[in-house]
Structure formats: structure tokens, C-alpha cells
CSV table of C-alpha atoms in Angstrom, one decimal:
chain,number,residue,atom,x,y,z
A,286,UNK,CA,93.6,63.5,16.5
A,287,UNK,CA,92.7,67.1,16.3
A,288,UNK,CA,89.4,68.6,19.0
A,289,UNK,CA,86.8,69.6,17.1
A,290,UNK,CA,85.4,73.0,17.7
A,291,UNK,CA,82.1,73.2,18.6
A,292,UNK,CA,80.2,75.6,16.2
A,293,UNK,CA,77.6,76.4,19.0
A,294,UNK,CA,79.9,77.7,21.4
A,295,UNK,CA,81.3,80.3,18.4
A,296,UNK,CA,77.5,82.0,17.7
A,297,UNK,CA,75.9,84.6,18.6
A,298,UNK,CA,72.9,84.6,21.1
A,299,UNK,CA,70.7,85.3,18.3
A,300,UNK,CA,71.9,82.5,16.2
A,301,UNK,CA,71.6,80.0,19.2
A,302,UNK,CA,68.1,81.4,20.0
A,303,UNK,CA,66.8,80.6,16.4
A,304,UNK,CA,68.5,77.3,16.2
A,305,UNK,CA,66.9,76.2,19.3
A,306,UNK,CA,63.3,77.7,17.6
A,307,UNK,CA,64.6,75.2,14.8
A,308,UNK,CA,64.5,72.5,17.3
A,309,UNK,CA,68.4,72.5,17.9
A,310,UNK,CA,68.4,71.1,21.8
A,311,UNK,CA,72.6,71.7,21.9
A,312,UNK,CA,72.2,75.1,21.1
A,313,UNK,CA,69.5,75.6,24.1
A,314,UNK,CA,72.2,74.2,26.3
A,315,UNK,CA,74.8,76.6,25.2
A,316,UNK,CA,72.8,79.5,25.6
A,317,UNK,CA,71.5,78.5,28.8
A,318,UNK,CA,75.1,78.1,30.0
A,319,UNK,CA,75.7,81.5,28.8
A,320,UNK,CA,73.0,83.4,30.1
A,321,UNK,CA,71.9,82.2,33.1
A,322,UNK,CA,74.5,83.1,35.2
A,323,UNK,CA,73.9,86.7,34.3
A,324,UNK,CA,70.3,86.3,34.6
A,325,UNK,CA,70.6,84.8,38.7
A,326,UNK,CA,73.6,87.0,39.3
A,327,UNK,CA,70.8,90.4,38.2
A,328,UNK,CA,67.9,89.0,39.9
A,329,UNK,CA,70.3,88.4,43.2
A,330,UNK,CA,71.3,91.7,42.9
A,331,UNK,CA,68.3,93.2,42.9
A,332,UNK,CA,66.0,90.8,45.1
A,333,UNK,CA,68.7,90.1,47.9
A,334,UNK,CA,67.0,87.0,48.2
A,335,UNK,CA,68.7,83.5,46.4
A,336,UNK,CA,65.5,81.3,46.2
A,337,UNK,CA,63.3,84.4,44.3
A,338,UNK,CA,66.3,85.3,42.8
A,339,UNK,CA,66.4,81.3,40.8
A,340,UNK,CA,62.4,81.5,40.8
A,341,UNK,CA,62.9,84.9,38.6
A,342,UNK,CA,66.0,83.7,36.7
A,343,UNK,CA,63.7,80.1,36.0
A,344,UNK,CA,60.8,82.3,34.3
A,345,UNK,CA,62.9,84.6,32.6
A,346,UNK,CA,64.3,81.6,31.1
A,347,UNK,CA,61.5,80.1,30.1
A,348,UNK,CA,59.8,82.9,28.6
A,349,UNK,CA,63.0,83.3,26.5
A,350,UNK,CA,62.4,79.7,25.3
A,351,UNK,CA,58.9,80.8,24.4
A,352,UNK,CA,59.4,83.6,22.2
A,353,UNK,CA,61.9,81.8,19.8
A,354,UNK,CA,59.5,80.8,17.4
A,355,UNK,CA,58.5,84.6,17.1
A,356,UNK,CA,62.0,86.2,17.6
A,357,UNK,CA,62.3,88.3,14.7
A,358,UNK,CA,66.2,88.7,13.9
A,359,UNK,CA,68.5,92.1,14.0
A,360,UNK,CA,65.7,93.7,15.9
A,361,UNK,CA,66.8,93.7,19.4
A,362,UNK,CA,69.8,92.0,21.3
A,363,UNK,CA,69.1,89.0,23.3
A,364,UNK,CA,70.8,89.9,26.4
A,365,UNK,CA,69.0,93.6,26.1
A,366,UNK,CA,65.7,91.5,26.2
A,367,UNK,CA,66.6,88.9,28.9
A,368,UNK,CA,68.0,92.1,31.2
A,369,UNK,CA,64.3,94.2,30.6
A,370,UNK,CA,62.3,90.7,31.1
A,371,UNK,CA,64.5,89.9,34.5
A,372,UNK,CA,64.2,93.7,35.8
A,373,UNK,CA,60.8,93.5,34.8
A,374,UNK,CA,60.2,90.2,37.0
A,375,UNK,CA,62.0,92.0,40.0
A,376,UNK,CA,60.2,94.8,40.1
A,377,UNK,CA,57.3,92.5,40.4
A,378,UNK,CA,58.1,90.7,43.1
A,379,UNK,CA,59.8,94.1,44.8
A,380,UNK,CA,56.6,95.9,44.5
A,381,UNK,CA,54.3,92.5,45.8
A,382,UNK,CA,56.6,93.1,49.2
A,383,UNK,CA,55.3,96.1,49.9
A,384,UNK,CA,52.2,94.4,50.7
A,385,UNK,CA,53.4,91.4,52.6
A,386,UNK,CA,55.7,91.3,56.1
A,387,UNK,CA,59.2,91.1,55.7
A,388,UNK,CA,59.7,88.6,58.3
A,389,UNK,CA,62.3,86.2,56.6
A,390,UNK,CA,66.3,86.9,56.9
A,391,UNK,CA,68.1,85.9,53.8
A,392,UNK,CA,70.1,82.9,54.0
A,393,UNK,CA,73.6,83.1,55.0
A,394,UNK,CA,76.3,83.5,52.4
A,395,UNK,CA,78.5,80.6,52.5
A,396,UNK,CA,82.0,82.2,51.8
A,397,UNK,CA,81.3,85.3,54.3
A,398,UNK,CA,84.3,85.9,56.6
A,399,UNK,CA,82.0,86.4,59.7
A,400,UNK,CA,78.9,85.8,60.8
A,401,UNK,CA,78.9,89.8,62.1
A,402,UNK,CA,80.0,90.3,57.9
A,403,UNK,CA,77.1,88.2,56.8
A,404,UNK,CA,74.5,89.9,59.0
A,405,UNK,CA,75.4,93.3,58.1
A,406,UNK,CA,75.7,92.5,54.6
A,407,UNK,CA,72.1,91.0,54.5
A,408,UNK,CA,70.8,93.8,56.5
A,409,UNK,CA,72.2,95.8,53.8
A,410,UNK,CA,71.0,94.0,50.6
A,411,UNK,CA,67.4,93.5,52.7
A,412,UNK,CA,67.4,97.1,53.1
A,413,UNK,CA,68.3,98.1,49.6
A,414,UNK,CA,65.3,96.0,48.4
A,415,UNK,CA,62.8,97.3,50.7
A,416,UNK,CA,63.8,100.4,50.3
A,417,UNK,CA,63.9,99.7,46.3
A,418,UNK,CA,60.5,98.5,46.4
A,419,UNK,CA,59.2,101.7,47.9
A,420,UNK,CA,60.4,103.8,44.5
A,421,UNK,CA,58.1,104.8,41.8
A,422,UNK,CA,58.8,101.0,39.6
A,423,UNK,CA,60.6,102.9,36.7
A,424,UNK,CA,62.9,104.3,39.2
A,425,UNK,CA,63.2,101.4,40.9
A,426,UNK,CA,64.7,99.5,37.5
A,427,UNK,CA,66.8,102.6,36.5
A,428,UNK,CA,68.5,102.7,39.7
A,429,UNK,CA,69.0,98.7,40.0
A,430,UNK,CA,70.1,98.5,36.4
A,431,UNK,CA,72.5,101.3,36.6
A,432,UNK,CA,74.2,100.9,40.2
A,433,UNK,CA,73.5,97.5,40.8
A,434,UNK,CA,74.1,95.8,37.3
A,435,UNK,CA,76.5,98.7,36.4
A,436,UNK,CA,75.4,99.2,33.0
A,437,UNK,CA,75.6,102.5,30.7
A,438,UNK,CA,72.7,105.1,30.4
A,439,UNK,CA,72.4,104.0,26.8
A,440,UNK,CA,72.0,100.5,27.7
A,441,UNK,CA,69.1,101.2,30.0
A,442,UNK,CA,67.6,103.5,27.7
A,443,UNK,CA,67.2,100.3,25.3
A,444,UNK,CA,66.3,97.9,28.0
A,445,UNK,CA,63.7,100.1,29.2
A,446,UNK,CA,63.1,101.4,25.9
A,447,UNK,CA,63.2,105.3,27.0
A,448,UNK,CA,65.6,108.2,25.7
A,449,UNK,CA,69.1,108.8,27.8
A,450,UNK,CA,67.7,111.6,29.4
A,451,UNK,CA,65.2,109.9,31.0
A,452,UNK,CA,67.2,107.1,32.2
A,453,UNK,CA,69.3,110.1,33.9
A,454,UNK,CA,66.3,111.9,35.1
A,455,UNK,CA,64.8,108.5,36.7
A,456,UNK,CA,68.4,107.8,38.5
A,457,UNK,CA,69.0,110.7,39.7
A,458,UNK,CA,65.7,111.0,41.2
A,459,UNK,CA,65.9,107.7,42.3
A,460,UNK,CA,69.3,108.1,44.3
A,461,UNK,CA,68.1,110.6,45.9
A,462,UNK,CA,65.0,109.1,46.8
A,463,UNK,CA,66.9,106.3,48.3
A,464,UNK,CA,68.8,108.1,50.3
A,465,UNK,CA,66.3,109.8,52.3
A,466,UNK,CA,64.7,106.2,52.7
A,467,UNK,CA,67.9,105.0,54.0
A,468,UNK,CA,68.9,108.3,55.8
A,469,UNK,CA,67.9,107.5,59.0
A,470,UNK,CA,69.4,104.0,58.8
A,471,UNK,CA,72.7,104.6,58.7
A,472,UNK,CA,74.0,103.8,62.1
A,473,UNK,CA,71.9,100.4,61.5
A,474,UNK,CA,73.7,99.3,58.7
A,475,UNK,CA,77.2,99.9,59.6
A,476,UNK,CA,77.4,102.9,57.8
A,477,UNK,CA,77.4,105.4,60.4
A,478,UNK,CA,81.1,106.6,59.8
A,479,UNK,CA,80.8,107.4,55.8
A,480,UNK,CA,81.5,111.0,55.2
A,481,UNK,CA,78.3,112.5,54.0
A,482,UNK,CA,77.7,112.4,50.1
């Protein structure tokens, strides 16, 4: 008896997106198993925070779901949609701190080596948002989408749907914006032996 292939897992994202509009449940699945991994690991990334991190990957999810019906094919990538929907979703929530105290401490990560490894790399991450969340919000996206997701200029530029240029204008002034936010934190974070940049 030979396997069967599955013909879902062989199309694109578009093709699963308007088979699931068609009423397809398997290709939902597929997709789902696809993109949600890069959607939590993004919004982690960003948020340094697990359970707003799942709350933004749920609804970027499920406003994927609900443009199906009205996705108009060859016009933009799936994945270039999901990553400006997810940023945008982060930058929400990054900007709604600003106005609320930042009392809680991220759970711990359960394959740290130390507890002294897991509290400075939550101090870390807790400082990269705040300090994330204090940047203009298109810098703020620019900077998370290039260093932390680690994608090209040109793939910002379409995600954000502004030239190269700009995307390089925006990081650049972001970085540096960042750095005098974290400047006098360095000691703090366990960076207080890094040769200065």
C-alpha cells in the first residue's frame, strides 16, 4: 500500500487561505499549523510576555480567518499580511503599557539553565519592550521587525508598506533611540562589560 500525499500540505498559503474561504476545514488546519508558530514566536519576540504574546497570535489568527472571503489573490503574500497584522497588534499593546504599571515579571522560561539566566534574560526582554514602547510606533515596528524578526529592509518596506529608505531611516533612528533609553541600564542588565558600539 502506497501513503497518499496530502495535497494540502503541498499549496501555497494563498491556495489554503481561499480553500478555507471555500469552506475547506483541512486546509484551515494546515495553515494554522503553518503559521502559527511564526505568528507566537513574533509576538513573543516583541511583547516579552507569553500570555499577550498567544492573546496577539489568537487575534491575528482570527482576523486572517475573516478576510478569506475578501482576499483578493496575487495581491499580497499571506505571511507579509499576517507579519504587518501581528506587528500591528504589538505595537498596540506596547504603546497601551505606557499607560499602565509594569508591575508583573514574565514567567519563567522552562528550559533556562539558571534561575540568575532566566532573571536577567527577562529583565532583558522586559526592558527591550518598555523601552520599545517608548519609540515613535513606526519605529517601534521597524526596529522589532528588523532586529528582532531578522527580516530584510525590503520585507519591511512591504509589511509596512513604505519605500527601503524609510524602513532604513526609521531603524536607524530607532537604534539609536534605543540606546540612549537603555544607556544608563547597562550595568542592570548584565551588560556592563560590552565594549561600547
Amino acid at each position: 500500500m502506497t501513503a497518499v500525499s496530502d495535497p494540502c500540505a503541498q499549496a501555497s498559503d494563498e491556495d489554503l487561505l481561499l480553500a478555507h474561504a471555500s469552506g475547506d476545514l483541512r486546509a484551515a488546519g494546515v495553515l494554522t499549523q503553518r503559521l502559527l508558530p511564526r505568528v507566537l514566536a513574533q509576538a513573543l519576540r516583541m511583547l516579552a510576555n507569553r500570555a499577550e504574546a498567544e492573546d496577539v497570535a489568537q487575534d491575528a489568527m482570527l482576523r486572517l480567518w475573516r478576510i478569506a472571503p475578501d482576499w483578493r489573490a496575487g495581491e499580497a503574500q499571506v505571511t507579509t499580511w499576517l507579519y504587518r497584522v501581528t506587528a500591528n497588534l504589538c505595537t498596540d499593546r506596547l504603546r497601551k503599557r505606557r499607560h499602565l504599571a509594569m508591575d508583573a515579571v514574565a514567567e519563567p522560561l522552562d528550559d533556562a539553565p539558571s534561575v540568575v539566566a532566566q532573571m536577567q534574560s527577562r529583565a532583558r526582554l522586559q526592558a527591550l519592550s518598555e523601552a520599545l514602547a517608548q519609540l515613535p510606533e513606526r519605529q517601534a515596528q521597524a526596529v522589532a521587525l528588523r532586529h528582532l524578526e531578522g527580516l530584510s529592509n525590503p520585507q519591511i518596506a512591504q509589511i509596512m508598506d513604505i519605500s527601503v529608505a524609510s524602513v532604513e531611516s526609521l531603524t536607524a533612528r530607532g537604534k539609536r533611540a534605543l540606546s540612549a533609553i537603555m544607556a544608563g541600564r547597562k550595568a542592570e542588565l548584565g551588560y556592563d562589560d560590552d565594549e561600547p558600539a
